[in-house]
mmCIF file of C-alpha atoms and ligand atoms in Angstrom:
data_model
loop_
_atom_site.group_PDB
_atom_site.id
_atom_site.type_symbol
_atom_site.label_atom_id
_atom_site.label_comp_id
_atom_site.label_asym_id
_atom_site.label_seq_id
_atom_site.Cartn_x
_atom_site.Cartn_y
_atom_site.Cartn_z
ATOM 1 C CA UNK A 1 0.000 0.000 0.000
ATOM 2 C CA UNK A 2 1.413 3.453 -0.974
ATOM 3 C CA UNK A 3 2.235 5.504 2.099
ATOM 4 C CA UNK A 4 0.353 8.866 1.436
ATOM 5 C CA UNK A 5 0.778 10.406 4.636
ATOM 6 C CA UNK A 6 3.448 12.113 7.440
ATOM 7 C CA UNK A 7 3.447 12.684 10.902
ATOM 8 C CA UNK A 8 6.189 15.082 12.355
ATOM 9 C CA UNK A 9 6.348 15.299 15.861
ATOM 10 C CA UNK A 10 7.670 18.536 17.170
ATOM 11 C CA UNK A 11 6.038 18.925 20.254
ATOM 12 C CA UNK A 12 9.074 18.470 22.507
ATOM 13 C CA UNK A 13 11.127 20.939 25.161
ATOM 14 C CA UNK A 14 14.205 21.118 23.270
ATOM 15 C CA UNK A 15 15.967 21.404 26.453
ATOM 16 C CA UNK A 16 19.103 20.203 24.964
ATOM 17 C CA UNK A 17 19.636 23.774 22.803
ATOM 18 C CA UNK A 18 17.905 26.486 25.809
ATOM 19 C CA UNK A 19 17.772 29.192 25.773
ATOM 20 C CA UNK A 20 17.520 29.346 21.780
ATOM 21 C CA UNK A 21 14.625 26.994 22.075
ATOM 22 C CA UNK A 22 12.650 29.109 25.068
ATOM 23 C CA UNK A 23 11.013 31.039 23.127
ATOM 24 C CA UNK A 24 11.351 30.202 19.332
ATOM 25 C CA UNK A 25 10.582 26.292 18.896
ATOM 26 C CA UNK A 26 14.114 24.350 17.768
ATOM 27 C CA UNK A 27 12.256 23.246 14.847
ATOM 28 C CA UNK A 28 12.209 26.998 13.490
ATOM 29 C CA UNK A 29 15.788 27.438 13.915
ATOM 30 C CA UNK A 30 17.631 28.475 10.376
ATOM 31 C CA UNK A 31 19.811 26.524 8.654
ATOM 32 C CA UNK A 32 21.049 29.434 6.794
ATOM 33 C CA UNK A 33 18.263 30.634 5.034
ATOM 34 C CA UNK A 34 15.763 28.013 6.001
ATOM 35 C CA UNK A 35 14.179 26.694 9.141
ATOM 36 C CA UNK A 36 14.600 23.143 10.415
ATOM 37 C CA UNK A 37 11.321 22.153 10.178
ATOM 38 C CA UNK A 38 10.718 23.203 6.217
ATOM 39 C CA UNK A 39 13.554 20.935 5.360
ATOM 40 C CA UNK A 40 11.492 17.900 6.782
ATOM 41 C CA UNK A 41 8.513 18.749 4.879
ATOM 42 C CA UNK A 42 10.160 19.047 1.328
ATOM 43 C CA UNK A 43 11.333 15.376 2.470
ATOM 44 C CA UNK A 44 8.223 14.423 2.479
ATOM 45 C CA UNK A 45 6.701 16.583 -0.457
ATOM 46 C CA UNK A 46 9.721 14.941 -2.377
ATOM 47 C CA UNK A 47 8.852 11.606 -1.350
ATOM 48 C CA UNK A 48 5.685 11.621 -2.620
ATOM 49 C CA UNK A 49 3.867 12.467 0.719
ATOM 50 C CA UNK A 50 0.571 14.685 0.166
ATOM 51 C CA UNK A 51 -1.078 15.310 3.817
ATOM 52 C CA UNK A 52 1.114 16.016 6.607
ATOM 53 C CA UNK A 53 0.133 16.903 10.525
ATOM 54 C CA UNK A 54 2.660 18.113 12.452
ATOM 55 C CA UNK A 55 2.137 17.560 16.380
ATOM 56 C CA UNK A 56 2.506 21.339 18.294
ATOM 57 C CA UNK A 57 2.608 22.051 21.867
ATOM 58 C CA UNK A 58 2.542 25.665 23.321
ATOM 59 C CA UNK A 59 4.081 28.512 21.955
ATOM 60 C CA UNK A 60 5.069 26.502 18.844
ATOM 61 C CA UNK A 61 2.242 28.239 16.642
ATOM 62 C CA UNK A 62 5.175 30.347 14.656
ATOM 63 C CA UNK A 63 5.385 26.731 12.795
ATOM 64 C CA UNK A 64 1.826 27.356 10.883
ATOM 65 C CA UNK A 65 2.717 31.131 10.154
ATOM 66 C CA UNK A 66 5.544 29.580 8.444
ATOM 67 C CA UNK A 67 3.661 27.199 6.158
ATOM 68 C CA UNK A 68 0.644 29.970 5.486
ATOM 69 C CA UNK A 69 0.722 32.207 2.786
ATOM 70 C CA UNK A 70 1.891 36.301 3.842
ATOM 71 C CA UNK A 71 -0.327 38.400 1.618
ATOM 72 C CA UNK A 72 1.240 41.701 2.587
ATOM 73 C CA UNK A 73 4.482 40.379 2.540
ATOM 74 C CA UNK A 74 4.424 38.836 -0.977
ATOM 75 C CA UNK A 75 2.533 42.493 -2.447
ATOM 76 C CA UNK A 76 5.609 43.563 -1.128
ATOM 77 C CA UNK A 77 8.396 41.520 -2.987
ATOM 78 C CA UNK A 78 6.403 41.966 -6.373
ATOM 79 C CA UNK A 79 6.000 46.096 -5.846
ATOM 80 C CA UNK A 80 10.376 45.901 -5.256
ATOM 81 C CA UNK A 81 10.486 43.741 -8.536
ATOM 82 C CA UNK A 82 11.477 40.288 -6.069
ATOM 83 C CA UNK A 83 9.286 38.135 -7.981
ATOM 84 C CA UNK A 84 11.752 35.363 -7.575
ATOM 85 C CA UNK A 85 11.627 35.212 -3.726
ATOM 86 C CA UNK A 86 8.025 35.684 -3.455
ATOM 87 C CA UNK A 87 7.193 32.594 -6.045
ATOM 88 C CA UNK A 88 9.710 30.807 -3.776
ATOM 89 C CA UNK A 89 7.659 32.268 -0.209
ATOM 90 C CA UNK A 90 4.362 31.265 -1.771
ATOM 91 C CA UNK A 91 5.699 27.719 -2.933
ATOM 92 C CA UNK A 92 6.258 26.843 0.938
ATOM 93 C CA UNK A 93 2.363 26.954 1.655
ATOM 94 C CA UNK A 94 1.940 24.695 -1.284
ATOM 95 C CA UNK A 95 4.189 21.918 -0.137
ATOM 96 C CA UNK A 96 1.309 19.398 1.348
ATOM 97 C CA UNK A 97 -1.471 19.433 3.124
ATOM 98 C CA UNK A 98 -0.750 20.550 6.554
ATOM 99 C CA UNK A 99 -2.516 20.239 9.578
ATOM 100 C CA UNK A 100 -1.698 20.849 13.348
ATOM 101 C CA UNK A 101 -2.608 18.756 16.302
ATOM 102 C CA UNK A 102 -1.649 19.923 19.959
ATOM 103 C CA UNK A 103 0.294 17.079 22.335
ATOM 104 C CA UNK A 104 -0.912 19.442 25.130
ATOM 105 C CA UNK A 105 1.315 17.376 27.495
ATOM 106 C CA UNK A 106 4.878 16.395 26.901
ATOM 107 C CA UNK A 107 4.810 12.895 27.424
ATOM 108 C CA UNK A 108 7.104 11.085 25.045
ATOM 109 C CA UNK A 109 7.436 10.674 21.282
ATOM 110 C CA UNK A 110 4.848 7.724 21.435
ATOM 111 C CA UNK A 111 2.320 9.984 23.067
ATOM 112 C CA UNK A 112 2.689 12.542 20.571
ATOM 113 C CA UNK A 113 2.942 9.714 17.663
ATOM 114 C CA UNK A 114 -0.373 8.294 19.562
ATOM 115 C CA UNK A 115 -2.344 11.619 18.548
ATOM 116 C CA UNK A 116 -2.030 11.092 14.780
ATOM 117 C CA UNK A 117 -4.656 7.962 15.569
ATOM 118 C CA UNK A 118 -8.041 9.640 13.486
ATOM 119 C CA UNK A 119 -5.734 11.168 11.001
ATOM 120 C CA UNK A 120 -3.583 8.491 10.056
ATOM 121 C CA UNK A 121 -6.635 6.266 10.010
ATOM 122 C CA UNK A 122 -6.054 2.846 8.622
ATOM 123 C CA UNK A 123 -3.383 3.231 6.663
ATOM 124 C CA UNK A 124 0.657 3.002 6.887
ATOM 125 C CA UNK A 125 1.873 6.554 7.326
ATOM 126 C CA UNK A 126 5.755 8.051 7.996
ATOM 127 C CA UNK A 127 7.200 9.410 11.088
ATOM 128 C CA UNK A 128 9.738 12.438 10.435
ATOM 129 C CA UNK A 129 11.118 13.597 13.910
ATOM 130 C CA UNK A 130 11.092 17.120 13.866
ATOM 131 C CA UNK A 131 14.142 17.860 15.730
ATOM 132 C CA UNK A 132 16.306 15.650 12.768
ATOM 133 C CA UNK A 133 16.938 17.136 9.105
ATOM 134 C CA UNK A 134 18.122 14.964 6.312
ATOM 135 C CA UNK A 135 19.621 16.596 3.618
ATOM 136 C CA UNK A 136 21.246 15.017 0.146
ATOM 137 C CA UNK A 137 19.550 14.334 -2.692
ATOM 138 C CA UNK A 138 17.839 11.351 -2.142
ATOM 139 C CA UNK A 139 14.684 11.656 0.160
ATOM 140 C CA UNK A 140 15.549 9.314 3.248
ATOM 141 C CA UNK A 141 11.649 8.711 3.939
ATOM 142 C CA UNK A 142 11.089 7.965 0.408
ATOM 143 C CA UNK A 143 13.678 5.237 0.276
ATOM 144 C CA UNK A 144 12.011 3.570 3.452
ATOM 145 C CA UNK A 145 8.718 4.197 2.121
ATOM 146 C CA UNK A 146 9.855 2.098 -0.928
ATOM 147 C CA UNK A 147 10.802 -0.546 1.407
ATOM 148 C CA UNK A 148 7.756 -0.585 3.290
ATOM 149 C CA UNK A 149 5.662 -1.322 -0.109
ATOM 150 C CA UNK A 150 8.472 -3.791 -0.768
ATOM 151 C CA UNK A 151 8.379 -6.110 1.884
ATOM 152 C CA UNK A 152 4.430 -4.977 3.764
ATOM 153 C CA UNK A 153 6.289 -4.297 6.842
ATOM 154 C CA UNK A 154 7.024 -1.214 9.854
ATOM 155 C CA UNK A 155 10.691 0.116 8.509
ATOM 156 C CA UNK A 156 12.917 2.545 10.673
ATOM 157 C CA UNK A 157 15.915 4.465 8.729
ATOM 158 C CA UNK A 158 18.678 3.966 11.018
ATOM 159 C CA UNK A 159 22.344 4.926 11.022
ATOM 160 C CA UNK A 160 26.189 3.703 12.265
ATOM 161 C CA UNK A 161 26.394 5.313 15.502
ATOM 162 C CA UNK A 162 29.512 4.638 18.137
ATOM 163 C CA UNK A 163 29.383 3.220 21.748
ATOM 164 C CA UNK A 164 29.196 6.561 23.579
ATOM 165 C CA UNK A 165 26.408 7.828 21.510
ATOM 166 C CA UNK A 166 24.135 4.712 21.010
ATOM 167 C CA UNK A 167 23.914 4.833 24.819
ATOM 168 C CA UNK A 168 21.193 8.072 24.084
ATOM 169 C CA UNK A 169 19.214 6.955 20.985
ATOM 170 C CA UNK A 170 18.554 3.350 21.062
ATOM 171 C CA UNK A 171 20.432 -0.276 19.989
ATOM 172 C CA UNK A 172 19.159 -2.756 17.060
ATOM 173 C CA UNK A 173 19.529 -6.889 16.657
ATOM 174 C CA UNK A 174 20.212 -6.710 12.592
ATOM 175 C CA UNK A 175 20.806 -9.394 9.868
ATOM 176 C CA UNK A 176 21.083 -8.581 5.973
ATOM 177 C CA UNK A 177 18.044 -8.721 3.888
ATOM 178 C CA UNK A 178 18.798 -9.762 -0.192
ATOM 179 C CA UNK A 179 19.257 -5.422 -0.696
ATOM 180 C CA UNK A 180 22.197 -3.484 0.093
ATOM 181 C CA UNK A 181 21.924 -1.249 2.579
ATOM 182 C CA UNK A 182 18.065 -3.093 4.090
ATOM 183 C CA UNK A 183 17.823 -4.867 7.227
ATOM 184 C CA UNK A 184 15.707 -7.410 8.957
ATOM 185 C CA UNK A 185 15.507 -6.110 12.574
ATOM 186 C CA UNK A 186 14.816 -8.846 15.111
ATOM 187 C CA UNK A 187 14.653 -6.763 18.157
ATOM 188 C CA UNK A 188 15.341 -3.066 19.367
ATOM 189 C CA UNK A 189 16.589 -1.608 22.954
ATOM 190 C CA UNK A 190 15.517 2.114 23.714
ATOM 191 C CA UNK A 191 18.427 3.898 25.569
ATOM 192 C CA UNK A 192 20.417 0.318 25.930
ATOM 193 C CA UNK A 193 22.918 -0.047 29.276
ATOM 194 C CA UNK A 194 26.271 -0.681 27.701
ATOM 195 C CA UNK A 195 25.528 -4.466 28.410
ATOM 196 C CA UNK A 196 22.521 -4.517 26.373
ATOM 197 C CA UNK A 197 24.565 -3.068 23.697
ATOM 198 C CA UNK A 198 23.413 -5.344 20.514
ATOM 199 C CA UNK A 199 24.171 -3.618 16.592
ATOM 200 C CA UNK A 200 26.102 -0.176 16.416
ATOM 201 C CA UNK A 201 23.017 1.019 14.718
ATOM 202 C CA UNK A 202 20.568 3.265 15.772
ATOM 203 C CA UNK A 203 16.665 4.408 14.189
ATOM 204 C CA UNK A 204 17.431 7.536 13.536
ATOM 205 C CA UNK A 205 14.890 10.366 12.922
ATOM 206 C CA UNK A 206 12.850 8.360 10.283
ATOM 207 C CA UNK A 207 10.465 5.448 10.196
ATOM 208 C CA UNK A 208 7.224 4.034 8.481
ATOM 209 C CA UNK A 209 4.521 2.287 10.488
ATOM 210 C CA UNK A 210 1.302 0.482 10.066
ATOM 211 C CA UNK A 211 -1.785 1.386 11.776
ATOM 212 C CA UNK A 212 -1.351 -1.570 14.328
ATOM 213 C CA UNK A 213 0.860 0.769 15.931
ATOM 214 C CA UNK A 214 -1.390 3.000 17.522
ATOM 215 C CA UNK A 215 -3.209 -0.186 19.028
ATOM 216 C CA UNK A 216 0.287 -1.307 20.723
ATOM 217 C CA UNK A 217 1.007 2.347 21.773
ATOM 218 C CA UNK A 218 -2.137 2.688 23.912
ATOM 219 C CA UNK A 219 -0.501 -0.252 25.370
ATOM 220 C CA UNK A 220 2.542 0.633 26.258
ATOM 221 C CA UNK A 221 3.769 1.670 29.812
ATOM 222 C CA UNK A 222 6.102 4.733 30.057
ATOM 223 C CA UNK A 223 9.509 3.420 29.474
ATOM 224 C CA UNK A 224 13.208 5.214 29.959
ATOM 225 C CA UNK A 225 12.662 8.701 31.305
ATOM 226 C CA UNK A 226 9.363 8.240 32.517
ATOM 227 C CA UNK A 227 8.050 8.726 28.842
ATOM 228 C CA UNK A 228 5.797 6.603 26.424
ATOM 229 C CA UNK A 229 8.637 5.872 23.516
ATOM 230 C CA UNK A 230 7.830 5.172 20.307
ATOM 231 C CA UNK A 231 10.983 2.775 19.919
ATOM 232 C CA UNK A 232 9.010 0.625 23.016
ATOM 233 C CA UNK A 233 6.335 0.136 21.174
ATOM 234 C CA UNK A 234 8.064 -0.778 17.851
ATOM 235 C CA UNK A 235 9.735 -3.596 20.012
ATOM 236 C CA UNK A 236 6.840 -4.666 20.150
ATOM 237 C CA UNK A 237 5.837 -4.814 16.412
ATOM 238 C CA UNK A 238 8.580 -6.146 15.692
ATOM 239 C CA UNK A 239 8.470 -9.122 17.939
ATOM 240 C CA UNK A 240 4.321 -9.625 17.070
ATOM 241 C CA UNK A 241 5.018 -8.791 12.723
ATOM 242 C CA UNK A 242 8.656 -8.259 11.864
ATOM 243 C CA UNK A 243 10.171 -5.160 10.879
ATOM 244 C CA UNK A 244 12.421 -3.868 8.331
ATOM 245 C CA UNK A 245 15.274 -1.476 8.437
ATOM 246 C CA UNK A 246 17.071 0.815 5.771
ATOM 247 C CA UNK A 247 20.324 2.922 6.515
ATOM 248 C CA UNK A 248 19.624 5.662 4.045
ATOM 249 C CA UNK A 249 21.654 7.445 2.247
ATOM 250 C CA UNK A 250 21.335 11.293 2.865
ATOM 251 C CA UNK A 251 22.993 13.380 5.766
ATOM 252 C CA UNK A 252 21.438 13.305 9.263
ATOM 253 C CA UNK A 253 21.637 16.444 11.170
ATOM 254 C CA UNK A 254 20.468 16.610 15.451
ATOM 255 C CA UNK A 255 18.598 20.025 15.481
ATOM 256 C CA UNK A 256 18.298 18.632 18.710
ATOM 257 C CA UNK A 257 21.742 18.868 19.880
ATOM 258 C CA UNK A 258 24.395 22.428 19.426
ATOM 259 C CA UNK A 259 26.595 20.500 17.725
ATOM 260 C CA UNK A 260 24.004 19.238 15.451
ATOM 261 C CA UNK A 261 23.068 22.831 14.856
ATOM 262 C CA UNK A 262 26.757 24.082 13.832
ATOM 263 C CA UNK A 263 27.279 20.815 11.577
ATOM 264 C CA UNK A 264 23.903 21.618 9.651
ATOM 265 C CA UNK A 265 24.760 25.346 9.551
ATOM 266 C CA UNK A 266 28.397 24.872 8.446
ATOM 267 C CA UNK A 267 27.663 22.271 5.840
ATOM 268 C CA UNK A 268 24.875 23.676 4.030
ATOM 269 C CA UNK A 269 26.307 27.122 4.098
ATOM 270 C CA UNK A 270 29.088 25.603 1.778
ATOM 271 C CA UNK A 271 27.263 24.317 -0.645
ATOM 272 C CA UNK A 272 24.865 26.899 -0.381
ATOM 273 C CA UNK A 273 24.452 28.911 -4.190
ATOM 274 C CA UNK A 274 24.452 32.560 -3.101
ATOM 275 C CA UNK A 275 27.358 32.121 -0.065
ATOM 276 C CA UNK A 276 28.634 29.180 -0.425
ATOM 277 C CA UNK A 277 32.097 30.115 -2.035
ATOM 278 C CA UNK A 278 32.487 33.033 0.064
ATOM 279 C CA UNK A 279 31.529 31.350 3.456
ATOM 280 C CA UNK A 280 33.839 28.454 2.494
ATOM 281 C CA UNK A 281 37.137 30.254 1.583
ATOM 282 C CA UNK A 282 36.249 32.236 4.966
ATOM 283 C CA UNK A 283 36.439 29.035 6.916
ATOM 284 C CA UNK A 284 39.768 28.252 5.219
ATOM 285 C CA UNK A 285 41.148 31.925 6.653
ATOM 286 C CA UNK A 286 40.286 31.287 9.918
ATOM 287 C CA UNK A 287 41.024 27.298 10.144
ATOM 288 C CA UNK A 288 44.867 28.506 8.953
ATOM 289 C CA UNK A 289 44.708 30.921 12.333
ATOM 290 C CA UNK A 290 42.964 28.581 14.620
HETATM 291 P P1 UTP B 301 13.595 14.499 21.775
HETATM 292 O O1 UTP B 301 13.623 13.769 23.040
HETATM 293 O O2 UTP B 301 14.842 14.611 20.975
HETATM 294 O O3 UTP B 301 13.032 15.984 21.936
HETATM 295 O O4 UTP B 301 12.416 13.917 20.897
HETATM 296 P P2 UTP B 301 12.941 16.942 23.159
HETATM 297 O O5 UTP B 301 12.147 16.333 24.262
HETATM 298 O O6 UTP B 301 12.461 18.231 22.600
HETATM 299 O O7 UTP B 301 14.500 17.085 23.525
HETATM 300 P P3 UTP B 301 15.282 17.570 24.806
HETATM 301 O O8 UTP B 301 15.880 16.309 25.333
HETATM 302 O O9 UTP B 301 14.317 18.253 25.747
HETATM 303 O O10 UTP B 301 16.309 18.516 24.278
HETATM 304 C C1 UTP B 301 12.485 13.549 19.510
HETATM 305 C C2 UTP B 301 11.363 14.179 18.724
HETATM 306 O O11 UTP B 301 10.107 13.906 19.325
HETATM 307 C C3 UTP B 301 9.386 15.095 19.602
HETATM 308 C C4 UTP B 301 10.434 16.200 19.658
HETATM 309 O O12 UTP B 301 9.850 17.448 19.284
HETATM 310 C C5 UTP B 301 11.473 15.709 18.670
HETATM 311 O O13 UTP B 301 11.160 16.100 17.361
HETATM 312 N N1 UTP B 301 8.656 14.933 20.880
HETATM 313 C C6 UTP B 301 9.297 14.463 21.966
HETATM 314 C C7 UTP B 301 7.310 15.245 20.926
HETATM 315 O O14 UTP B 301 6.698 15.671 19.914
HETATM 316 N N2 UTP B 301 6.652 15.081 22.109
HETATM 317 C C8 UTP B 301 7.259 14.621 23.239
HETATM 318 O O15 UTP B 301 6.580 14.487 24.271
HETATM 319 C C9 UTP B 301 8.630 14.312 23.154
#
């Protein structure tokens, strides 16, 4: 079944990047000229993904300002001849269909997952975690939506990780499937002690899921930190069904994290069209003076 629809969850604290976050959501900060969160919904567009709700919490409502259209701002642009930039301002509102859901409480990326339950309905649908951008020029969620019409089974898009980060996202059990690159997962740990320590591969930022989930997530007791995790509840999936896994191919960026931030920043900035030569020779000046 084709996946149609995208959940992103952005409803969390951001705690990890304060005070930038206190007041402007983390999924609104730039990376150079665009915020985080736009990024993640050109993924999808790109992918093939028409409706999209994107899970809010208080004080995040700058998000749906972003994806409306600005009337006086675009009769602006075209009276100073900026046609360009206000085609490319009124393109953003005509990514997808995007609606908004509050989480209201901040109770894990399960609970917020758990509120997509009437729109998703009864079909598979992907998960884009708002705080991680994937840039390159191959849409990660579209390669595991591929694999989820492949094989008719939950796929995460995970990533090589090393021992002292795997600790914070979470730990796979992994043989090859037939595909390079595509994994049969036989069993995941959220947050693993260094004992549990199974694959050095973790789900990162991207997954597809059937409807069944939202039956196991109403299930599912809080787990590490006192929150309902989604990864908890794809355990169980995957012990009940199966799951797949693909380690895609595109750049992973934490918009979570400050150094996730810098590395997005940095990297696009290079290869960006109107800076990039200028911000790169820049960095060679000062790395020679460092
Ligand atoms: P994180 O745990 O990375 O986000 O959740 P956080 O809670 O904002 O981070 P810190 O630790 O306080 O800095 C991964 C994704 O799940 C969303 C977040 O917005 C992020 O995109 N999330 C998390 C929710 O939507 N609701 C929650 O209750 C928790």
């Amino acid at each position: 079944m084709k996946v149609r629809k995208a959940v992103i969850p952005a409803a969390g604290l951001g705690t990890r990047v304060l005070p930038a976050s206190k007041a402007c959501p983390k999924e609104m900060l730039p990376i150079v000229d665009k915020p985080a969160i736009q990024y993640i919904v050109e993924e999808a567009a790109r992918s093939g993904i028409e409706d999209i709700l994107i899970i809010t919490n208080r004080g995040k409502t700058v998000m749906e300002d972003h994806f409306d259209r600005s009337p006086e701002l675009e009769e602006r642009l075209m009276a100073s001849g900026k046609e360009a930039l206000c085609e490319e301002l009124k393109a953003i509102s005509n990514l997808a269909n995007i609606t908004y859901i509050r989480q209201n409480e901040t109770k894990g990326l399960g609970h917020a997952v758990y509120k997509a339950r009437s729109f998703v309905g009864d079909e598979p649908f992907a998960v884009l975690y708002g705080d991680d951008v994937v840039i390159g020029e191959i849409p990660a969620i579209g390669e595991l939506c591929g694999a989820y019409e492949k094989y008719g089974l939950g796929v995460v898009g995970i990533k090589p990780v090393t021992r002292e980060q795997i600790v914070k996202y979470c730990t796979l059990d992994l043989t090859p499937a037939e595909e390079e690159r595509v994994y049969k997962v036989h069993k995941m740990i959220e947050k693993p002690k260094p004992e549990e320590i199974l694959a050095l591969y973790s789900i990162l930022g991207r997954c597809v899921l059937p409807p069944e989930i939202f039956g196991i997530l109403e299930q599912t007791p809080p787990g590490a930190g006192g929150e309902i995790q989604l990864t908890d509840a794809m355990q169980t999936l995957c012990a009940r069904r199966g799951m797949m896994a693909v380690e895609y191919q595109s750049t992973r960026y934490d918009m979570g994290s400050k150094l996730g931030i810098l590395q997005a920043i940095v990297e696009t900035g290079m290869k960006h069209p109107e800076v990039g030569g200028e911000f790169t020779a820049y960095l060679k000046e000062l790395a020679k003076s460092w």
